[in-house]
mmCIF file of C-alpha atoms in Angstrom:
data_model
loop_
_atom_site.group_PDB
_atom_site.id
_atom_site.type_symbol
_atom_site.label_atom_id
_atom_site.label_comp_id
_atom_site.label_asym_id
_atom_site.label_seq_id
_atom_site.Cartn_x
_atom_site.Cartn_y
_atom_site.Cartn_z
ATOM 1 C CA MET A 108 40.662 -3.523 58.146
ATOM 2 C CA GLN A 109 39.243 -3.254 54.638
ATOM 3 C CA TRP A 110 37.255 -0.132 55.510
ATOM 4 C CA TRP A 111 40.389 1.526 56.861
ATOM 5 C CA ASN A 112 42.304 0.766 53.691
ATOM 6 C CA ASP A 113 39.419 2.109 51.629
ATOM 7 C CA LEU A 114 39.377 5.313 53.721
ATOM 8 C CA ILE A 115 43.111 5.842 53.302
ATOM 9 C CA ALA A 116 42.839 5.204 49.605
ATOM 10 C CA TRP A 117 39.978 7.672 49.281
ATOM 11 C CA LEU A 118 41.795 10.381 51.261
ATOM 12 C CA SER A 119 44.870 10.005 49.089
ATOM 13 C CA SER A 120 42.886 10.204 45.887
ATOM 14 C CA SER A 121 42.544 13.437 43.930
ATOM 15 C CA ALA A 122 38.746 13.301 44.156
ATOM 16 C CA ALA A 123 38.838 13.639 47.959
ATOM 17 C CA ARG A 124 41.081 16.699 48.063
ATOM 18 C CA PRO A 125 38.268 19.309 47.826
ATOM 19 C CA THR A 126 36.335 17.551 50.581
ATOM 20 C CA VAL A 127 39.392 17.264 52.825
ATOM 21 C CA PHE A 128 40.290 20.898 52.201
ATOM 22 C CA ALA A 129 36.763 22.032 53.039
ATOM 23 C CA GLY A 130 36.808 19.952 56.224
ATOM 24 C CA VAL A 131 40.136 21.421 57.338
ATOM 25 C CA VAL A 132 38.922 24.953 56.622
ATOM 26 C CA LEU A 133 35.709 24.309 58.551
ATOM 27 C CA PHE A 134 37.633 22.897 61.526
ATOM 28 C CA VAL A 135 40.021 25.851 61.607
ATOM 29 C CA ALA A 136 37.113 28.294 61.326
ATOM 30 C CA VAL A 137 35.232 26.661 64.199
ATOM 31 C CA LEU A 138 38.387 26.597 66.334
ATOM 32 C CA ALA A 139 39.145 30.248 65.599
ATOM 33 C CA ALA A 140 35.551 31.240 66.338
ATOM 34 C CA GLY A 141 35.669 29.383 69.648
ATOM 35 C CA LEU A 142 38.933 31.022 70.668
ATOM 36 C CA LEU A 143 37.644 34.448 69.649
ATOM 37 C CA ALA A 144 34.420 33.955 71.610
ATOM 38 C CA ALA A 145 36.383 32.852 74.676
ATOM 39 C CA TRP A 146 38.650 35.902 74.412
ATOM 40 C CA ILE A 147 35.687 38.266 74.054
ATOM 41 C CA ALA A 148 33.911 36.671 77.014
ATOM 42 C CA SER A 149 37.050 36.844 79.144
ATOM 43 C CA ALA A 150 37.581 40.507 78.273
ATOM 44 C CA ALA A 151 33.946 41.289 79.066
ATOM 45 C CA VAL A 152 34.197 39.541 82.436
ATOM 46 C CA ARG A 153 37.394 41.436 83.247
ATOM 47 C CA ARG A 154 35.718 44.725 82.376
ATOM 48 C CA VAL A 155 32.730 43.905 84.569
ATOM 49 C CA VAL A 156 34.981 42.919 87.479
ATOM 50 C CA ALA A 157 37.109 46.043 87.052
ATOM 51 C CA GLN A 158 33.983 48.202 86.921
ATOM 52 C CA ARG A 159 32.660 46.638 90.114
ATOM 53 C CA ASP A 160 36.024 47.155 91.808
ATOM 54 C CA ARG A 161 36.038 50.815 90.782
ATOM 55 C CA GLU A 162 32.495 51.270 92.040
ATOM 56 C CA ALA A 163 33.322 49.566 95.344
ATOM 57 C CA LYS A 164 36.436 51.706 95.758
ATOM 58 C CA ALA A 165 34.523 54.883 94.940
ATOM 59 C CA ALA A 166 31.752 53.956 97.388
ATOM 60 C CA ALA A 167 34.253 53.234 100.164
ATOM 61 C CA VAL A 168 36.154 56.473 99.543
ATOM 62 C CA ALA A 169 32.923 58.479 99.464
ATOM 63 C CA ALA A 170 31.800 56.908 102.740
ATOM 64 C CA LEU A 171 35.133 57.708 104.400
ATOM 65 C CA ILE A 172 35.045 61.307 103.175
ATOM 66 C CA ASP A 173 31.503 61.702 104.470
ATOM 67 C CA ALA A 174 32.609 60.190 107.772
ATOM 68 C CA ALA A 175 35.451 62.715 107.957
ATOM 69 C CA THR A 176 32.952 65.546 107.544
ATOM 70 C CA GLU A 177 30.910 64.187 110.429
ATOM 71 C CA ALA A 178 34.022 63.519 112.505
ATOM 72 C CA SER A 179 35.033 67.166 112.181
ATOM 73 C CA VAL A 180 31.839 68.124 114.053
ATOM 74 C CA TRP A 181 31.727 64.968 116.152
ATOM 75 C CA ASN A 182 31.157 66.752 119.437
ATOM 76 C CA SER A 183 28.040 68.471 118.086
ATOM 77 C CA LEU A 184 26.373 65.232 116.950
ATOM 78 C CA THR A 185 23.805 63.495 119.075
ATOM 79 C CA PRO A 186 24.705 60.060 120.476
ATOM 80 C CA GLN A 187 22.329 58.455 117.975
ATOM 81 C CA GLU A 188 24.011 60.277 115.093
ATOM 82 C CA GLN A 189 27.398 59.197 116.397
ATOM 83 C CA VAL A 190 26.285 55.560 116.427
ATOM 84 C CA LEU A 191 25.068 55.812 112.827
ATOM 85 C CA ALA A 192 28.291 57.531 111.792
ATOM 86 C CA ASP A 193 30.370 54.812 113.451
ATOM 87 C CA ARG A 194 28.380 52.135 111.636
ATOM 88 C CA THR A 195 29.004 53.886 108.321
ATOM 89 C CA VAL A 196 32.710 54.137 109.070
ATOM 90 C CA GLY A 197 32.838 50.460 110.003
ATOM 91 C CA GLN A 198 31.178 49.424 106.757
ATOM 92 C CA ALA A 199 33.503 51.646 104.728
ATOM 93 C CA ASP A 200 36.509 50.231 106.578
ATOM 94 C CA ILE A 201 35.460 46.683 105.690
ATOM 95 C CA LEU A 202 34.883 47.660 102.056
ATOM 96 C CA VAL A 203 38.362 49.156 101.820
ATOM 97 C CA ARG A 204 40.008 46.114 103.406
ATOM 98 C CA LEU A 205 38.167 43.751 101.045
ATOM 99 C CA LEU A 206 39.219 45.602 97.911
ATOM 100 C CA PRO A 207 41.481 43.515 95.647
ATOM 101 C CA ILE A 208 44.216 46.137 95.896
ATOM 102 C CA ARG A 209 47.589 45.561 97.442
ATOM 103 C CA GLY A 210 47.931 47.537 100.659
ATOM 104 C CA SER A 211 44.240 48.314 101.086
ATOM 105 C CA ASP A 212 44.566 47.451 104.787
ATOM 106 C CA VAL A 213 47.243 50.159 105.083
ATOM 107 C CA THR A 214 44.789 52.680 103.670
ATOM 108 C CA ALA A 215 42.097 51.517 106.085
ATOM 109 C CA ASN A 216 44.465 51.896 109.047
ATOM 110 C CA TRP A 217 45.524 55.360 107.884
ATOM 111 C CA ALA A 218 41.917 56.487 107.454
ATOM 112 C CA ALA A 219 40.954 55.099 110.874
ATOM 113 C CA HIS A 220 43.764 57.053 112.521
ATOM 114 C CA GLN A 221 42.822 60.265 110.744
ATOM 115 C CA LEU A 222 39.148 59.911 111.621
ATOM 116 C CA HIS A 223 40.049 59.328 115.258
ATOM 117 C CA GLU A 224 42.168 62.477 115.274
ATOM 118 C CA LEU A 225 39.352 64.484 113.692
ATOM 119 C CA LYS A 226 36.953 63.276 116.372
ATOM 120 C CA ARG A 227 39.373 64.277 119.116
ATOM 121 C CA ALA A 228 40.036 67.684 117.606
ATOM 122 C CA SER A 229 36.328 68.411 117.081
ATOM 123 C CA ALA A 230 35.924 69.012 120.815
ATOM 124 C CA THR A 231 38.414 71.890 120.596
ATOM 125 C CA PHE A 232 38.529 73.255 117.063
ATOM 126 C CA GLY A 233 35.065 72.459 115.689
ATOM 127 C CA TYR A 234 34.475 73.916 112.239
ATOM 128 C CA GLN A 235 38.097 75.037 111.977
ATOM 129 C CA LEU A 236 38.888 71.471 110.859
ATOM 130 C CA ASP A 237 37.724 72.098 107.286
ATOM 131 C CA PRO A 238 41.312 72.180 105.904
ATOM 132 C CA ALA A 239 42.025 68.835 107.577
ATOM 133 C CA VAL A 240 38.905 67.339 106.003
ATOM 134 C CA VAL A 241 39.927 68.685 102.592
ATOM 135 C CA GLU A 242 43.390 67.163 102.963
ATOM 136 C CA PHE A 243 41.843 63.852 104.029
ATOM 137 C CA ARG A 244 39.590 63.924 100.962
ATOM 138 C CA ASP A 245 42.381 64.832 98.550
ATOM 139 C CA ARG A 246 44.687 62.093 99.793
ATOM 140 C CA LEU A 247 41.982 59.443 99.522
ATOM 141 C CA LEU A 248 41.153 60.585 95.995
ATOM 142 C CA GLU A 249 44.843 60.411 95.171
ATOM 143 C CA TRP A 250 44.906 56.846 96.527
ATOM 144 C CA GLN A 251 41.933 56.002 94.326
ATOM 145 C CA ARG A 252 43.853 57.174 91.261
ATOM 146 C CA HIS A 253 47.341 55.947 92.225
ATOM 147 C CA PRO A 254 47.006 53.243 94.908
ATOM 148 C CA ALA A 255 50.584 51.953 94.728
ATOM 149 C CA ARG A 256 52.273 55.327 95.159
ATOM 150 C CA THR A 257 49.876 56.579 97.835
ATOM 151 C CA ARG A 258 50.112 53.328 99.780
ATOM 152 C CA LYS A 259 53.782 54.009 100.476
ATOM 153 C CA GLN A 260 52.943 57.497 101.733
ATOM 154 C CA PHE A 261 50.269 56.093 104.037
ATOM 155 C CA GLN A 262 52.718 53.502 105.334
ATOM 156 C CA ASP A 263 55.272 56.219 106.073
ATOM 157 C CA ASP A 264 52.638 58.209 107.972
ATOM 158 C CA LEU A 265 51.688 55.190 110.075
ATOM 159 C CA VAL A 266 55.321 54.497 110.934
ATOM 160 C CA ARG A 267 55.897 58.141 111.845
ATOM 161 C CA TRP A 268 52.821 58.252 114.077
ATOM 162 C CA ARG A 269 53.880 55.038 115.765
ATOM 163 C CA THR A 270 57.332 56.391 116.566
ATOM 164 C CA GLN A 271 55.946 59.697 117.816
ATOM 165 C CA ARG A 272 53.538 58.042 120.228
ATOM 166 C CA GLN A 273 54.599 58.383 123.848
ATOM 167 C CA GLU A 274 53.054 56.075 126.406
ATOM 168 C CA PRO A 275 52.394 58.561 129.289
ATOM 169 C CA GLU A 276 50.922 61.125 126.939
ATOM 170 C CA GLN A 277 48.843 58.462 125.206
ATOM 171 C CA VAL A 278 47.295 57.415 128.515
ATOM 172 C CA ALA A 279 46.442 61.022 129.325
ATOM 173 C CA VAL A 280 44.956 61.569 125.865
ATOM 174 C CA GLU A 281 42.777 58.481 126.216
ATOM 175 C CA ALA A 282 41.608 59.696 129.633
ATOM 176 C CA GLN A 283 40.710 63.072 128.179
ATOM 177 C CA ASP A 284 38.871 61.431 125.270
ATOM 178 C CA ALA A 285 36.871 59.338 127.715
ATOM 179 C CA TRP A 286 36.000 62.447 129.722
ATOM 180 C CA VAL A 287 34.886 64.330 126.595
ATOM 181 C CA ALA A 288 32.678 61.407 125.548
ATOM 182 C CA GLU A 289 31.177 61.220 129.036
ATOM 183 C CA GLN A 290 30.423 64.935 129.095
ATOM 184 C CA HIS A 291 28.924 64.731 125.616
ATOM 185 C CA HIS A 292 26.510 61.986 126.629
ATOM 186 C CA ALA A 293 25.731 63.771 129.884
ATOM 187 C CA HIS A 294 24.898 66.922 127.924
ATOM 188 C CA TYR A 295 22.286 65.158 125.811
ATOM 189 C CA GLN A 296 20.940 63.265 128.797
ATOM 190 C CA SER A 297 20.485 66.523 130.668
ATOM 191 C CA ALA A 298 18.735 67.962 127.615
ATOM 192 C CA THR A 299 16.128 65.217 127.846
ATOM 193 C CA SER A 300 15.971 65.487 131.666
ATOM 194 C CA PRO A 301 15.939 69.214 132.591
ATOM 195 C CA ASP A 302 15.674 68.530 136.324
ATOM 196 C CA GLU A 303 18.966 66.679 136.374
ATOM 197 C CA THR A 304 21.828 68.789 137.684
ATOM 198 C CA PRO A 305 25.445 68.229 136.709
ATOM 199 C CA ARG A 306 27.585 66.373 139.170
ATOM 200 C CA PRO A 307 30.158 68.416 141.061
ATOM 201 C CA GLY A 308 33.766 67.890 140.219
ATOM 202 C CA ASP A 309 33.213 67.149 136.500
ATOM 203 C CA THR A 310 36.346 68.773 135.191
ATOM 204 C CA ALA A 311 38.452 67.773 132.228
ATOM 205 C CA PRO A 312 41.636 65.842 132.979
ATOM 206 C CA THR A 313 43.719 68.478 131.242
ATOM 207 C CA GLN A 314 46.221 68.653 134.086
ATOM 208 C CA ALA A 315 47.166 65.001 133.565
ATOM 209 C CA LEU A 316 47.645 65.649 129.860
ATOM 210 C CA ASP A 317 49.819 68.686 130.538
ATOM 211 C CA ASP A 318 51.907 66.725 133.033
ATOM 212 C CA ALA A 319 52.378 63.895 130.539
ATOM 213 C CA ARG A 320 53.464 66.276 127.795
ATOM 214 C CA ALA A 321 55.821 68.060 130.182
#
């Protein structure tokens, strides 16, 4: 215990005060430098993560907007182009759902519904769907800037579409969509096989749709 008593006596002496003061200052400086370095590193990591999130969101939005452009002319695409477009939409849908943003799945569901409607309307309206594509683009860009506010609007749209859906009409619409897809594939198959003649009785099930809406 003699060494401990000597240490206490030395620390309490006036000769040790400069050394003790320098040691305390050095300790505080090292601690402050460590805390500052940790704060800078944490801020840098947060900036990198935020930048990656913004890039992922921008890439997903750009892919969905491009998919909307193709969906507006869906009936004029070849089957191979439709497959590639569907793959792009699927990848963009996954990117949106994986974004660390509350309600990103709501946005993905809203975009999927809108793309489906654009595909359906392309068989009838074709290039007249440009205003719908512009609206789709503007609303996604608005979601990119203000995700919380736009998420509520998307949720309201989904609820409204769900309440407006009528089962008989929905069945007729699905039957008509299936017929349009079949005719589209048959058109490109006949283009590659000129000798093939269309089957008799290939008419659109529009009467069933009209009956369901009536």
